[in-house]
mmCIF file of C-alpha atoms and ligand atoms in Angstrom:
data_model
loop_
_atom_site.group_PDB
_atom_site.id
_atom_site.type_symbol
_atom_site.label_atom_id
_atom_site.label_comp_id
_atom_site.label_asym_id
_atom_site.label_seq_id
_atom_site.Cartn_x
_atom_site.Cartn_y
_atom_site.Cartn_z
ATOM 1 C CA UNK A 635 23.914 -0.229 19.712
ATOM 2 C CA UNK A 636 22.592 3.229 18.830
ATOM 3 C CA UNK A 637 23.912 5.900 21.129
ATOM 4 C CA UNK A 638 26.927 3.857 22.206
ATOM 5 C CA UNK A 639 30.315 3.954 20.593
ATOM 6 C CA UNK A 640 31.156 1.066 18.266
ATOM 7 C CA UNK A 641 34.338 0.269 20.201
ATOM 8 C CA UNK A 642 32.477 0.016 23.466
ATOM 9 C CA UNK A 643 29.937 -2.370 21.925
ATOM 10 C CA UNK A 644 32.444 -4.453 19.991
ATOM 11 C CA UNK A 645 33.895 -5.650 23.286
ATOM 12 C CA UNK A 646 30.527 -6.529 24.751
ATOM 13 C CA UNK A 647 29.235 -10.097 24.537
ATOM 14 C CA UNK A 648 25.799 -10.128 22.908
ATOM 15 C CA UNK A 649 22.808 -12.416 22.902
ATOM 16 C CA UNK A 650 20.165 -12.926 20.230
ATOM 17 C CA UNK A 651 16.485 -13.523 20.898
ATOM 18 C CA UNK A 652 14.406 -14.539 17.898
ATOM 19 C CA UNK A 653 11.649 -12.021 17.215
ATOM 20 C CA UNK A 654 10.402 -13.123 13.769
ATOM 21 C CA UNK A 655 11.164 -16.614 12.502
ATOM 22 C CA UNK A 656 12.320 -17.404 8.977
ATOM 23 C CA UNK A 657 8.961 -19.054 8.190
ATOM 24 C CA UNK A 658 6.943 -16.077 9.458
ATOM 25 C CA UNK A 659 9.122 -13.667 7.452
ATOM 26 C CA UNK A 660 8.646 -15.625 4.257
ATOM 27 C CA UNK A 661 4.863 -16.007 4.771
ATOM 28 C CA UNK A 662 4.459 -12.287 5.335
ATOM 29 C CA UNK A 663 6.581 -11.381 2.313
ATOM 30 C CA UNK A 664 4.445 -13.674 0.188
ATOM 31 C CA UNK A 665 1.263 -11.895 1.290
ATOM 32 C CA UNK A 666 2.846 -8.442 0.914
ATOM 33 C CA UNK A 667 3.838 -9.329 -2.652
ATOM 34 C CA UNK A 668 0.284 -10.496 -3.414
ATOM 35 C CA UNK A 669 -1.167 -7.263 -2.019
ATOM 36 C CA UNK A 670 1.298 -5.093 -3.951
ATOM 37 C CA UNK A 671 0.752 -6.999 -7.197
ATOM 38 C CA UNK A 672 -3.022 -6.623 -6.758
ATOM 39 C CA UNK A 673 -2.638 -2.858 -6.302
ATOM 40 C CA UNK A 674 -0.281 -2.314 -9.236
ATOM 41 C CA UNK A 675 -1.797 -4.813 -11.662
ATOM 42 C CA UNK A 676 0.311 -5.073 -14.838
ATOM 43 C CA UNK A 677 1.886 -1.649 -14.428
ATOM 44 C CA UNK A 678 5.643 -1.598 -14.459
ATOM 45 C CA UNK A 679 7.143 -0.685 -11.100
ATOM 46 C CA UNK A 680 10.589 0.444 -10.088
ATOM 47 C CA UNK A 681 11.736 -1.058 -6.809
ATOM 48 C CA UNK A 682 14.216 1.214 -5.067
ATOM 49 C CA UNK A 683 16.079 -0.672 -2.349
ATOM 50 C CA UNK A 684 17.598 1.318 0.485
ATOM 51 C CA UNK A 685 21.082 -0.115 1.046
ATOM 52 C CA UNK A 686 22.318 -2.019 2.758
ATOM 53 C CA UNK A 687 19.626 -3.297 5.097
ATOM 54 C CA UNK A 688 16.936 -4.004 2.497
ATOM 55 C CA UNK A 689 19.016 -6.271 0.246
ATOM 56 C CA UNK A 690 17.520 -9.597 1.351
ATOM 57 C CA UNK A 691 13.980 -8.253 1.624
ATOM 58 C CA UNK A 692 14.241 -6.743 -1.864
ATOM 59 C CA UNK A 693 15.612 -10.008 -3.258
ATOM 60 C CA UNK A 694 12.753 -12.081 -1.824
ATOM 61 C CA UNK A 695 10.001 -9.535 -2.488
ATOM 62 C CA UNK A 696 11.070 -8.922 -6.098
ATOM 63 C CA UNK A 697 11.070 -12.642 -6.901
ATOM 64 C CA UNK A 698 7.572 -12.995 -5.511
ATOM 65 C CA UNK A 699 6.291 -9.943 -7.380
ATOM 66 C CA UNK A 700 7.109 -11.552 -10.709
ATOM 67 C CA UNK A 701 7.406 -9.685 -14.031
ATOM 68 C CA UNK A 702 7.482 -6.028 -15.015
ATOM 69 C CA UNK A 703 9.796 -4.908 -12.251
ATOM 70 C CA UNK A 704 12.908 -2.759 -12.551
ATOM 71 C CA UNK A 705 15.383 -2.406 -9.694
ATOM 72 C CA UNK A 706 17.686 0.326 -8.456
ATOM 73 C CA UNK A 707 19.330 1.208 -5.150
ATOM 74 C CA UNK A 708 19.950 4.236 -3.019
ATOM 75 C CA UNK A 709 22.124 4.492 0.075
ATOM 76 C CA UNK A 710 21.871 7.021 2.875
ATOM 77 C CA UNK A 711 24.325 7.821 5.633
ATOM 78 C CA UNK A 712 24.467 5.016 8.167
ATOM 79 C CA UNK A 713 22.613 4.857 11.465
ATOM 80 C CA UNK A 714 24.485 6.276 14.434
ATOM 81 C CA UNK A 715 24.543 8.711 17.301
ATOM 82 C CA UNK A 716 25.850 11.421 14.953
ATOM 83 C CA UNK A 717 22.820 11.126 12.720
ATOM 84 C CA UNK A 718 20.234 11.208 15.447
ATOM 85 C CA UNK A 719 21.789 14.257 17.051
ATOM 86 C CA UNK A 720 22.345 16.222 13.839
ATOM 87 C CA UNK A 721 19.044 15.132 12.264
ATOM 88 C CA UNK A 722 20.719 15.143 8.863
ATOM 89 C CA UNK A 723 20.457 12.319 6.342
ATOM 90 C CA UNK A 724 22.960 12.303 3.521
ATOM 91 C CA UNK A 725 22.851 10.417 0.238
ATOM 92 C CA UNK A 726 25.877 8.185 -0.095
ATOM 93 C CA UNK A 727 24.790 6.491 -3.318
ATOM 94 C CA UNK A 728 22.159 8.040 -5.572
ATOM 95 C CA UNK A 729 19.901 6.242 -8.048
ATOM 96 C CA UNK A 730 21.278 5.256 -11.449
ATOM 97 C CA UNK A 731 17.847 5.501 -13.121
ATOM 98 C CA UNK A 732 15.764 8.569 -13.986
ATOM 99 C CA UNK A 733 12.495 8.010 -12.092
ATOM 100 C CA UNK A 734 10.382 10.643 -13.852
ATOM 101 C CA UNK A 735 7.034 9.091 -14.805
ATOM 102 C CA UNK A 736 7.808 5.795 -13.059
ATOM 103 C CA UNK A 737 5.841 3.937 -10.392
ATOM 104 C CA UNK A 738 8.411 3.925 -7.632
ATOM 105 C CA UNK A 739 8.136 1.546 -4.700
ATOM 106 C CA UNK A 740 10.729 2.373 -2.083
ATOM 107 C CA UNK A 741 11.854 -0.795 -0.282
ATOM 108 C CA UNK A 742 12.979 -0.183 3.311
ATOM 109 C CA UNK A 743 14.255 -2.622 5.911
ATOM 110 C CA UNK A 744 12.998 -0.719 8.959
ATOM 111 C CA UNK A 745 11.428 2.605 9.838
ATOM 112 C CA UNK A 746 12.534 3.779 13.262
ATOM 113 C CA UNK A 747 12.338 7.553 13.943
ATOM 114 C CA UNK A 748 11.121 8.096 10.360
ATOM 115 C CA UNK A 749 13.897 10.587 9.591
ATOM 116 C CA UNK A 750 15.465 8.601 6.741
ATOM 117 C CA UNK A 751 12.146 7.869 5.089
ATOM 118 C CA UNK A 752 10.929 11.466 5.370
ATOM 119 C CA UNK A 753 14.097 12.613 3.659
ATOM 120 C CA UNK A 754 13.956 9.950 0.940
ATOM 121 C CA UNK A 755 10.318 10.693 0.166
ATOM 122 C CA UNK A 756 11.161 14.372 -0.343
ATOM 123 C CA UNK A 757 14.208 13.567 -2.423
ATOM 124 C CA UNK A 758 12.350 11.201 -4.733
ATOM 125 C CA UNK A 759 9.071 13.101 -5.057
ATOM 126 C CA UNK A 760 10.758 16.196 -6.556
ATOM 127 C CA UNK A 761 11.977 13.963 -9.393
ATOM 128 C CA UNK A 762 8.358 13.643 -10.546
ATOM 129 C CA UNK A 763 7.649 9.900 -10.399
ATOM 130 C CA UNK A 764 4.171 8.883 -11.590
ATOM 131 C CA UNK A 765 3.619 7.395 -8.135
ATOM 132 C CA UNK A 766 5.681 6.935 -4.991
ATOM 133 C CA UNK A 767 4.867 4.343 -2.346
ATOM 134 C CA UNK A 768 6.828 2.708 0.442
ATOM 135 C CA UNK A 769 7.086 -0.868 1.646
ATOM 136 C CA UNK A 770 8.972 -1.457 4.876
ATOM 137 C CA UNK A 771 9.579 -4.915 6.272
ATOM 138 C CA UNK A 772 9.643 -3.596 9.837
ATOM 139 C CA UNK A 773 8.270 -0.551 11.623
ATOM 140 C CA UNK A 774 8.803 0.644 15.183
ATOM 141 C CA UNK A 775 5.771 2.904 15.790
ATOM 142 C CA UNK A 776 6.828 3.741 19.364
ATOM 143 C CA UNK A 777 10.115 5.220 18.112
ATOM 144 C CA UNK A 778 8.539 7.534 15.545
ATOM 145 C CA UNK A 779 9.596 11.187 15.740
ATOM 146 C CA UNK A 780 8.978 12.165 12.106
ATOM 147 C CA UNK A 781 5.497 11.133 10.967
ATOM 148 C CA UNK A 782 5.685 9.654 7.497
ATOM 149 C CA UNK A 783 3.495 7.499 5.314
ATOM 150 C CA UNK A 784 4.276 3.791 4.841
ATOM 151 C CA UNK A 785 1.833 2.158 2.434
ATOM 152 C CA UNK A 786 2.893 -1.442 3.157
ATOM 153 C CA UNK A 787 4.297 -2.660 6.492
ATOM 154 C CA UNK A 788 5.515 -6.214 7.049
ATOM 155 C CA UNK A 789 5.624 -6.236 10.861
ATOM 156 C CA UNK A 790 5.207 -3.666 13.601
ATOM 157 C CA UNK A 791 7.817 -4.406 16.252
ATOM 158 C CA UNK A 792 8.633 -3.080 19.728
ATOM 159 C CA UNK A 793 11.227 -0.369 20.238
ATOM 160 C CA UNK A 794 14.261 -2.688 20.500
ATOM 161 C CA UNK A 795 17.461 -2.983 18.471
ATOM 162 C CA UNK A 796 17.053 -5.811 15.955
ATOM 163 C CA UNK A 797 19.416 -7.600 13.599
ATOM 164 C CA UNK A 798 19.199 -10.224 10.882
ATOM 165 C CA UNK A 799 17.678 -10.580 7.428
ATOM 166 C CA UNK A 800 19.747 -7.647 6.137
ATOM 167 C CA UNK A 801 19.919 -5.651 9.358
ATOM 168 C CA UNK A 802 23.334 -5.368 10.933
ATOM 169 C CA UNK A 803 25.239 -4.496 14.004
ATOM 170 C CA UNK A 804 28.711 -3.303 12.959
ATOM 171 C CA UNK A 805 28.159 -5.093 9.606
ATOM 172 C CA UNK A 806 27.488 -8.433 11.354
ATOM 173 C CA UNK A 807 24.303 -10.512 11.473
ATOM 174 C CA UNK A 808 22.976 -9.356 8.078
ATOM 175 C CA UNK A 809 23.014 -12.961 6.861
ATOM 176 C CA UNK A 810 20.753 -14.351 9.599
ATOM 177 C CA UNK A 811 17.607 -15.721 7.895
ATOM 178 C CA UNK A 812 15.399 -14.422 10.754
ATOM 179 C CA UNK A 813 14.997 -11.227 12.821
ATOM 180 C CA UNK A 814 16.389 -11.180 16.355
ATOM 181 C CA UNK A 815 16.610 -8.700 19.206
ATOM 182 C CA UNK A 816 20.272 -8.023 20.011
ATOM 183 C CA UNK A 817 21.006 -7.555 23.674
ATOM 184 C CA UNK A 818 24.250 -6.943 25.520
ATOM 185 C CA UNK A 819 24.808 -9.895 27.918
HETATM 186 P P1 5GP B 1475 15.253 6.146 11.006
HETATM 187 O O1 5GP B 1475 15.784 7.213 10.095
HETATM 188 O O2 5GP B 1475 13.836 5.743 10.697
HETATM 189 O O3 5GP B 1475 15.423 6.513 12.459
HETATM 190 O O4 5GP B 1475 16.186 4.910 10.845
HETATM 191 C C1 5GP B 1475 16.240 4.153 9.698
HETATM 192 C C2 5GP B 1475 17.520 3.361 9.626
HETATM 193 O O5 5GP B 1475 18.126 3.157 10.906
HETATM 194 C C3 5GP B 1475 17.244 1.987 9.079
HETATM 195 O O6 5GP B 1475 17.245 1.972 7.671
HETATM 196 C C4 5GP B 1475 18.358 1.164 9.697
HETATM 197 O O7 5GP B 1475 19.518 1.260 8.901
HETATM 198 C C5 5GP B 1475 18.630 1.846 11.033
HETATM 199 N N1 5GP B 1475 17.938 1.182 12.146
HETATM 200 C C6 5GP B 1475 16.867 1.645 12.829
HETATM 201 N N2 5GP B 1475 16.488 0.772 13.777
HETATM 202 C C7 5GP B 1475 17.337 -0.280 13.675
HETATM 203 C C8 5GP B 1475 17.437 -1.529 14.373
HETATM 204 O O8 5GP B 1475 16.676 -1.883 15.298
HETATM 205 N N3 5GP B 1475 18.426 -2.364 13.964
HETATM 206 C C9 5GP B 1475 19.300 -2.061 12.977
HETATM 207 N N4 5GP B 1475 20.230 -2.972 12.671
HETATM 208 N N5 5GP B 1475 19.230 -0.892 12.288
HETATM 209 C C10 5GP B 1475 18.251 -0.020 12.640
#
């Protein structure tokens, strides 16, 4: 878990407590897609998924949004004690597409301190998109250090470490179809 070394945690038995069920996730994604489609109308949008955590959310959201959608991915440096202490976010994989003039919708798994999103917003806005908005499946308002705008939020959750539906712990649990709180036993 954040702040602890991976080796320490790997030896710890863990327990999962369901926070958001598969059905609730899918219902909310359906209504998010309807809201986004209403706002954008027929305009083409470019969904930019933030790897790796957003891969399932992007897959489900994009299918519900229907036509006129292009997709690209960006990857930042992974979550860890190093990042929170240094306050630096690095780009590990940049976009393949030129976003100038495009309606970019950044697709995030979770906004925690807001550091990653603040950095990504700056990075993308200097490339002169026609519009730049953010959809995040999860948000932890209590953990926010860097205030940043999120136009569409799936669920506000408490300040706990969660896994599932794309979110990992040491690359595990991404394939859970629901969101769970991970606790050391
Ligand atoms: P932020 O920069 O907002 O502090 O953190 C954003 C990133 O940290 C997310 O994209 C995600 O990779 C990771 N993260 C933050 N909170 C959690 C969490 O509860 N569970 C998991 N698995 N990752 C998290």
